[in-house]
Amino acid sequence: MRSWYSKPVNPANPPISPRSSAPALATETITETNWSRFLVVSAVAILIPAVILAPVLLWALPVPELTLWRSFVGLVNILFFLVPIAVIVHGARPGVEYLKRTICRVEVFEHGVEVRDGQGALLGETANGSARVSRANLGTNRGMYGAVSLEYRGGKMLMTPQQFVGAYPGLPATHGIWRPVPEATYQLLLGFAA
């Protein structure tokens, strides 16, 4: 068995990793929309009400040209525009995890930063050099803003505080997807920036 810092382990006296000995100073879970689940939820939320309401619509509206099929198709067309908006609004709320997929989890400790995937596997840590934190400038069509770049096995991520900060002098603009994090987490990440 290998320990967290890759030295041989004595089973009688296992080492204590910094992760288990000290709680994280900050933890951020980075998620994105799980589009396959979004489509399934939207399809179910469109088809079931349309199937139930089509006979009711046919019964309630005594229009001779209205058939069961036409009422069903009309309801599907109406719900096709309303339901996805409702699903997106509901899925964006905190606590609704079914429609989200975890990209990674960033944990800031006193000894460094660790990046883990959705299942908890280590993607990188600054303590052993498999992850790197650096200052960066986020380039947008409205200007440049200060950010933190986190590079690890599997990718690179830009993180900004929720309230944008000024750009860092002398650094070029980096374009890409960015994730807002709380100000306290941003400041802790800046402490490990190279």
PDB file of C-alpha atoms in Angstrom:
ATOM      1  CA  MET A   1       0.000   0.000   0.000  1.00  0.00           C
ATOM      2  CA  ARG A   2       1.266   3.488  -0.868  1.00  0.00           C
ATOM      3  CA  SER A   3       0.629   6.556   1.233  1.00  0.00           C
ATOM      4  CA  TRP A   4      -0.530   9.938  -0.010  1.00  0.00           C
ATOM      5  CA  TYR A   5       3.059  11.095  -0.470  1.00  0.00           C
ATOM      6  CA  SER A   6       4.314   7.942  -2.263  1.00  0.00           C
ATOM      7  CA  LYS A   7       6.645   6.486   0.380  1.00  0.00           C
ATOM      8  CA  PRO A   8       6.385   2.891   1.628  1.00  0.00           C
ATOM      9  CA  VAL A   9       3.812   2.348   4.350  1.00  0.00           C
ATOM     10  CA  ASN A  10       4.323   0.369   7.517  1.00  0.00           C
ATOM     11  CA  PRO A  11       0.921  -1.320   8.143  1.00  0.00           C
ATOM     12  CA  ALA A  12       1.530  -1.218  11.904  1.00  0.00           C
ATOM     13  CA  ASN A  13       2.064   2.558  11.859  1.00  0.00           C
ATOM     14  CA  PRO A  14       0.268   4.147   8.848  1.00  0.00           C
ATOM     15  CA  PRO A  15       1.005   7.815   8.166  1.00  0.00           C
ATOM     16  CA  ILE A  16      -1.671  10.439   8.644  1.00  0.00           C
ATOM     17  CA  SER A  17      -2.407  12.435   5.526  1.00  0.00           C
ATOM     18  CA  PRO A  18      -2.938  16.181   5.866  1.00  0.00           C
ATOM     19  CA  ARG A  19      -6.404  15.647   4.387  1.00  0.00           C
ATOM     20  CA  SER A  20      -7.530  13.463   7.286  1.00  0.00           C
ATOM     21  CA  SER A  21      -5.724  15.404  10.028  1.00  0.00           C
ATOM     22  CA  ALA A  22      -7.062  18.875   9.234  1.00  0.00           C
ATOM     23  CA  PRO A  23     -10.393  19.969   7.831  1.00  0.00           C
ATOM     24  CA  ALA A  24     -10.498  21.871   4.571  1.00  0.00           C
ATOM     25  CA  LEU A  25     -10.450  25.648   4.905  1.00  0.00           C
ATOM     26  CA  ALA A  26     -12.754  25.894   1.879  1.00  0.00           C
ATOM     27  CA  THR A  27     -14.505  23.407  -0.396  1.00  0.00           C
ATOM     28  CA  GLU A  28     -16.123  24.264  -3.726  1.00  0.00           C
ATOM     29  CA  THR A  29     -18.040  21.777  -5.831  1.00  0.00           C
ATOM     30  CA  ILE A  30     -17.962  22.735  -9.503  1.00  0.00           C
ATOM     31  CA  THR A  31     -20.976  21.424 -11.426  1.00  0.00           C
ATOM     32  CA  GLU A  32     -22.549  21.710 -14.856  1.00  0.00           C
ATOM     33  CA  THR A  33     -25.940  20.768 -16.273  1.00  0.00           C
ATOM     34  CA  ASN A  34     -26.381  17.066 -16.992  1.00  0.00           C
ATOM     35  CA  TRP A  35     -28.046  17.445 -20.413  1.00  0.00           C
ATOM     36  CA  SER A  36     -29.174  13.826 -20.759  1.00  0.00           C
ATOM     37  CA  ARG A  37     -31.099  14.054 -17.482  1.00  0.00           C
ATOM     38  CA  PHE A  38     -32.415  17.469 -18.511  1.00  0.00           C
ATOM     39  CA  LEU A  39     -33.831  15.994 -21.730  1.00  0.00           C
ATOM     40  CA  VAL A  40     -35.411  13.031 -19.911  1.00  0.00           C
ATOM     41  CA  VAL A  41     -37.040  15.259 -17.279  1.00  0.00           C
ATOM     42  CA  SER A  42     -38.264  17.682 -19.953  1.00  0.00           C
ATOM     43  CA  ALA A  43     -39.688  14.892 -22.136  1.00  0.00           C
ATOM     44  CA  VAL A  44     -41.541  13.311 -19.228  1.00  0.00           C
ATOM     45  CA  ALA A  45     -42.836  16.697 -18.063  1.00  0.00           C
ATOM     46  CA  ILE A  46     -44.127  17.423 -21.584  1.00  0.00           C
ATOM     47  CA  LEU A  47     -45.618  14.069 -22.585  1.00  0.00           C
ATOM     48  CA  ILE A  48     -47.413  12.992 -19.390  1.00  0.00           C
ATOM     49  CA  PRO A  49     -49.423  16.215 -18.939  1.00  0.00           C
ATOM     50  CA  ALA A  50     -50.196  16.267 -22.682  1.00  0.00           C
ATOM     51  CA  VAL A  51     -51.540  12.701 -22.561  1.00  0.00           C
ATOM     52  CA  ILE A  52     -53.655  13.476 -19.492  1.00  0.00           C
ATOM     53  CA  LEU A  53     -54.908  16.898 -20.605  1.00  0.00           C
ATOM     54  CA  ALA A  54     -55.661  16.109 -24.297  1.00  0.00           C
ATOM     55  CA  PRO A  55     -58.953  14.259 -23.534  1.00  0.00           C
ATOM     56  CA  VAL A  56     -59.917  16.975 -21.029  1.00  0.00           C
ATOM     57  CA  LEU A  57     -59.270  19.659 -23.644  1.00  0.00           C
ATOM     58  CA  LEU A  58     -61.317  17.718 -26.204  1.00  0.00           C
ATOM     59  CA  TRP A  59     -64.190  17.408 -23.731  1.00  0.00           C
ATOM     60  CA  ALA A  60     -64.019  21.044 -22.528  1.00  0.00           C
ATOM     61  CA  LEU A  61     -63.879  22.667 -25.969  1.00  0.00           C
ATOM     62  CA  PRO A  62     -66.765  21.653 -28.210  1.00  0.00           C
ATOM     63  CA  VAL A  63     -64.947  22.490 -31.469  1.00  0.00           C
ATOM     64  CA  PRO A  64     -65.896  20.107 -34.334  1.00  0.00           C
ATOM     65  CA  GLU A  65     -62.429  20.233 -35.979  1.00  0.00           C
ATOM     66  CA  LEU A  66     -60.664  19.359 -32.715  1.00  0.00           C
ATOM     67  CA  THR A  67     -59.597  15.725 -32.510  1.00  0.00           C
ATOM     68  CA  LEU A  68     -57.749  13.911 -29.769  1.00  0.00           C
ATOM     69  CA  TRP A  69     -54.566  13.943 -31.849  1.00  0.00           C
ATOM     70  CA  ARG A  70     -54.787  17.679 -32.577  1.00  0.00           C
ATOM     71  CA  SER A  71     -55.381  18.514 -28.914  1.00  0.00           C
ATOM     72  CA  PHE A  72     -52.406  16.327 -27.930  1.00  0.00           C
ATOM     73  CA  VAL A  73     -50.108  17.960 -30.517  1.00  0.00           C
ATOM     74  CA  GLY A  74     -51.280  21.446 -29.498  1.00  0.00           C
ATOM     75  CA  LEU A  75     -50.513  20.743 -25.845  1.00  0.00           C
ATOM     76  CA  VAL A  76     -47.096  19.300 -26.709  1.00  0.00           C
ATOM     77  CA  ASN A  77     -46.294  22.456 -28.709  1.00  0.00           C
ATOM     78  CA  ILE A  78     -47.296  24.723 -25.826  1.00  0.00           C
ATOM     79  CA  LEU A  79     -45.476  22.656 -23.205  1.00  0.00           C
ATOM     80  CA  PHE A  80     -42.390  22.355 -25.445  1.00  0.00           C
ATOM     81  CA  PHE A  81     -41.649  26.023 -24.761  1.00  0.00           C
ATOM     82  CA  LEU A  82     -42.778  26.248 -21.139  1.00  0.00           C
ATOM     83  CA  VAL A  83     -41.397  23.071 -19.552  1.00  0.00           C
ATOM     84  CA  PRO A  84     -37.674  23.402 -20.455  1.00  0.00           C
ATOM     85  CA  ILE A  85     -37.651  26.925 -19.020  1.00  0.00           C
ATOM     86  CA  ALA A  86     -39.251  25.664 -15.815  1.00  0.00           C
ATOM     87  CA  VAL A  87     -36.778  22.756 -15.613  1.00  0.00           C
ATOM     88  CA  ILE A  88     -33.796  25.101 -16.077  1.00  0.00           C
ATOM     89  CA  VAL A  89     -35.080  27.502 -13.420  1.00  0.00           C
ATOM     90  CA  HIS A  90     -35.774  24.642 -11.008  1.00  0.00           C
ATOM     91  CA  GLY A  91     -32.429  22.927 -11.759  1.00  0.00           C
ATOM     92  CA  ALA A  92     -30.452  26.107 -11.050  1.00  0.00           C
ATOM     93  CA  ARG A  93     -31.720  26.272  -7.466  1.00  0.00           C
ATOM     94  CA  PRO A  94     -29.362  25.185  -4.682  1.00  0.00           C
ATOM     95  CA  GLY A  95     -30.068  21.658  -3.482  1.00  0.00           C
ATOM     96  CA  VAL A  96     -31.339  20.367  -6.840  1.00  0.00           C
ATOM     97  CA  GLU A  97     -28.516  17.974  -7.688  1.00  0.00           C
ATOM     98  CA  TYR A  98     -30.326  15.545 -10.018  1.00  0.00           C
ATOM     99  CA  LEU A  99     -29.924  17.839 -13.036  1.00  0.00           C
ATOM    100  CA  LYS A 100     -26.259  18.585 -12.281  1.00  0.00           C
ATOM    101  CA  ARG A 101     -23.052  16.696 -12.968  1.00  0.00           C
ATOM    102  CA  THR A 102     -20.030  17.261 -10.745  1.00  0.00           C
ATOM    103  CA  ILE A 103     -16.983  18.313 -12.758  1.00  0.00           C
ATOM    104  CA  CYS A 104     -14.671  18.461  -9.776  1.00  0.00           C
ATOM    105  CA  ARG A 105     -14.371  19.429  -6.146  1.00  0.00           C
ATOM    106  CA  VAL A 106     -11.701  21.932  -5.112  1.00  0.00           C
ATOM    107  CA  GLU A 107     -10.546  21.763  -1.493  1.00  0.00           C
ATOM    108  CA  VAL A 108      -8.191  24.315   0.019  1.00  0.00           C
ATOM    109  CA  PHE A 109      -6.112  23.154   2.991  1.00  0.00           C
ATOM    110  CA  GLU A 110      -3.318  24.816   4.937  1.00  0.00           C
ATOM    111  CA  HIS A 111      -0.808  22.632   3.065  1.00  0.00           C
ATOM    112  CA  GLY A 112      -2.209  23.282  -0.428  1.00  0.00           C
ATOM    113  CA  VAL A 113      -5.053  22.787  -2.863  1.00  0.00           C
ATOM    114  CA  GLU A 114      -6.535  19.422  -3.858  1.00  0.00           C
ATOM    115  CA  VAL A 115      -8.750  18.772  -6.881  1.00  0.00           C
ATOM    116  CA  ARG A 116     -10.955  15.676  -6.924  1.00  0.00           C
ATOM    117  CA  ASP A 117     -13.399  14.342  -9.486  1.00  0.00           C
ATOM    118  CA  GLY A 118     -17.086  13.626  -8.820  1.00  0.00           C
ATOM    119  CA  GLN A 119     -16.269  10.206  -7.323  1.00  0.00           C
ATOM    120  CA  GLY A 120     -13.563  11.585  -5.020  1.00  0.00           C
ATOM    121  CA  ALA A 121     -10.510  10.405  -7.007  1.00  0.00           C
ATOM    122  CA  LEU A 122      -7.560  12.770  -6.746  1.00  0.00           C
ATOM    123  CA  LEU A 123      -6.943  14.744  -9.955  1.00  0.00           C
ATOM    124  CA  GLY A 124      -4.148  16.872  -8.569  1.00  0.00           C
ATOM    125  CA  GLU A 125      -2.707  18.622  -5.552  1.00  0.00           C
ATOM    126  CA  THR A 126      -0.310  21.498  -5.182  1.00  0.00           C
ATOM    127  CA  ALA A 127       1.663  19.716  -2.436  1.00  0.00           C
ATOM    128  CA  ASN A 128       3.141  17.203  -4.907  1.00  0.00           C
ATOM    129  CA  GLY A 129       3.081  19.400  -8.016  1.00  0.00           C
ATOM    130  CA  SER A 130       0.262  17.621  -9.863  1.00  0.00           C
ATOM    131  CA  ALA A 131      -1.835  20.806  -9.644  1.00  0.00           C
ATOM    132  CA  ARG A 132      -0.800  24.412 -10.109  1.00  0.00           C
ATOM    133  CA  VAL A 133      -2.499  27.617  -9.009  1.00  0.00           C
ATOM    134  CA  SER A 134      -1.597  30.887 -10.713  1.00  0.00           C
ATOM    135  CA  ARG A 135      -2.965  34.369 -11.207  1.00  0.00           C
ATOM    136  CA  ALA A 136      -4.676  34.999 -14.533  1.00  0.00           C
ATOM    137  CA  ASN A 137      -6.763  37.593 -16.308  1.00  0.00           C
ATOM    138  CA  LEU A 138     -10.170  36.559 -17.547  1.00  0.00           C
ATOM    139  CA  GLY A 139     -10.862  38.171 -20.896  1.00  0.00           C
ATOM    140  CA  THR A 140     -14.498  38.915 -21.707  1.00  0.00           C
ATOM    141  CA  ASN A 141     -16.170  41.161 -24.262  1.00  0.00           C
ATOM    142  CA  ARG A 142     -16.681  43.678 -21.420  1.00  0.00           C
ATOM    143  CA  GLY A 143     -13.029  43.820 -20.374  1.00  0.00           C
ATOM    144  CA  MET A 144     -10.423  41.943 -18.349  1.00  0.00           C
ATOM    145  CA  TYR A 145     -10.890  40.804 -14.766  1.00  0.00           C
ATOM    146  CA  GLY A 146      -8.617  39.157 -12.231  1.00  0.00           C
ATOM    147  CA  ALA A 147      -8.953  35.397 -11.861  1.00  0.00           C
ATOM    148  CA  VAL A 148      -7.171  32.345 -10.522  1.00  0.00           C
ATOM    149  CA  SER A 149      -6.137  29.601 -12.937  1.00  0.00           C
ATOM    150  CA  LEU A 150      -6.144  26.066 -11.546  1.00  0.00           C
ATOM    151  CA  GLU A 151      -4.382  23.515 -13.753  1.00  0.00           C
ATOM    152  CA  TYR A 152      -4.646  19.826 -12.889  1.00  0.00           C
ATOM    153  CA  ARG A 153      -4.744  16.427 -14.544  1.00  0.00           C
ATOM    154  CA  GLY A 154      -7.804  16.537 -16.711  1.00  0.00           C
ATOM    155  CA  GLY A 155      -8.085  20.222 -17.298  1.00  0.00           C
ATOM    156  CA  LYS A 156      -7.749  23.838 -16.458  1.00  0.00           C
ATOM    157  CA  MET A 157     -10.260  26.027 -14.705  1.00  0.00           C
ATOM    158  CA  LEU A 158     -10.545  29.776 -14.215  1.00  0.00           C
ATOM    159  CA  MET A 159     -12.124  30.944 -10.967  1.00  0.00           C
ATOM    160  CA  THR A 160     -13.196  34.476 -10.144  1.00  0.00           C
ATOM    161  CA  PRO A 161     -14.717  35.999  -7.034  1.00  0.00           C
ATOM    162  CA  GLN A 162     -18.450  36.609  -7.279  1.00  0.00           C
ATOM    163  CA  GLN A 163     -17.729  40.348  -7.502  1.00  0.00           C
ATOM    164  CA  PHE A 164     -15.177  40.837 -10.281  1.00  0.00           C
ATOM    165  CA  VAL A 165     -11.769  42.275  -9.335  1.00  0.00           C
ATOM    166  CA  GLY A 166      -9.391  44.327 -11.448  1.00  0.00           C
ATOM    167  CA  ALA A 167      -7.044  42.661 -13.894  1.00  0.00           C
ATOM    168  CA  TYR A 168      -3.491  41.792 -12.843  1.00  0.00           C
ATOM    169  CA  PRO A 169      -0.923  44.006 -14.618  1.00  0.00           C
ATOM    170  CA  GLY A 170       1.399  42.346 -17.088  1.00  0.00           C
ATOM    171  CA  LEU A 171      -0.648  39.184 -17.608  1.00  0.00           C
ATOM    172  CA  PRO A 172      -2.332  38.432 -20.939  1.00  0.00           C
ATOM    173  CA  ALA A 173      -6.059  37.792 -21.181  1.00  0.00           C
ATOM    174  CA  THR A 174      -7.165  34.181 -20.882  1.00  0.00           C
ATOM    175  CA  HIS A 175     -10.431  33.225 -22.509  1.00  0.00           C
ATOM    176  CA  GLY A 176     -12.551  30.289 -21.491  1.00  0.00           C
ATOM    177  CA  ILE A 177     -15.133  29.035 -19.085  1.00  0.00           C
ATOM    178  CA  TRP A 178     -14.902  30.507 -15.606  1.00  0.00           C
ATOM    179  CA  ARG A 179     -16.565  29.616 -12.339  1.00  0.00           C
ATOM    180  CA  PRO A 180     -17.483  32.144  -9.653  1.00  0.00           C
ATOM    181  CA  VAL A 181     -16.399  31.235  -6.113  1.00  0.00           C
ATOM    182  CA  PRO A 182     -16.923  33.027  -2.783  1.00  0.00           C
ATOM    183  CA  GLU A 183     -14.501  35.833  -1.972  1.00  0.00           C
ATOM    184  CA  ALA A 184     -12.977  33.898   0.954  1.00  0.00           C
ATOM    185  CA  THR A 185     -12.205  30.890  -1.267  1.00  0.00           C
ATOM    186  CA  TYR A 186     -10.725  33.169  -3.930  1.00  0.00           C
ATOM    187  CA  GLN A 187      -8.399  34.794  -1.376  1.00  0.00           C
ATOM    188  CA  LEU A 188      -7.284  31.392  -0.083  1.00  0.00           C
ATOM    189  CA  LEU A 189      -6.531  30.258  -3.649  1.00  0.00           C
ATOM    190  CA  LEU A 190      -4.542  33.458  -4.267  1.00  0.00           C
ATOM    191  CA  GLY A 191      -2.326  32.473  -1.349  1.00  0.00           C
ATOM    192  CA  PHE A 192      -1.151  29.441  -3.358  1.00  0.00           C
ATOM    193  CA  ALA A 193      -0.790  31.284  -6.672  1.00  0.00           C
ATOM    194  CA  ALA A 194       2.646  30.972  -8.264  1.00  0.00           C
TER     195      ALA A 194
END
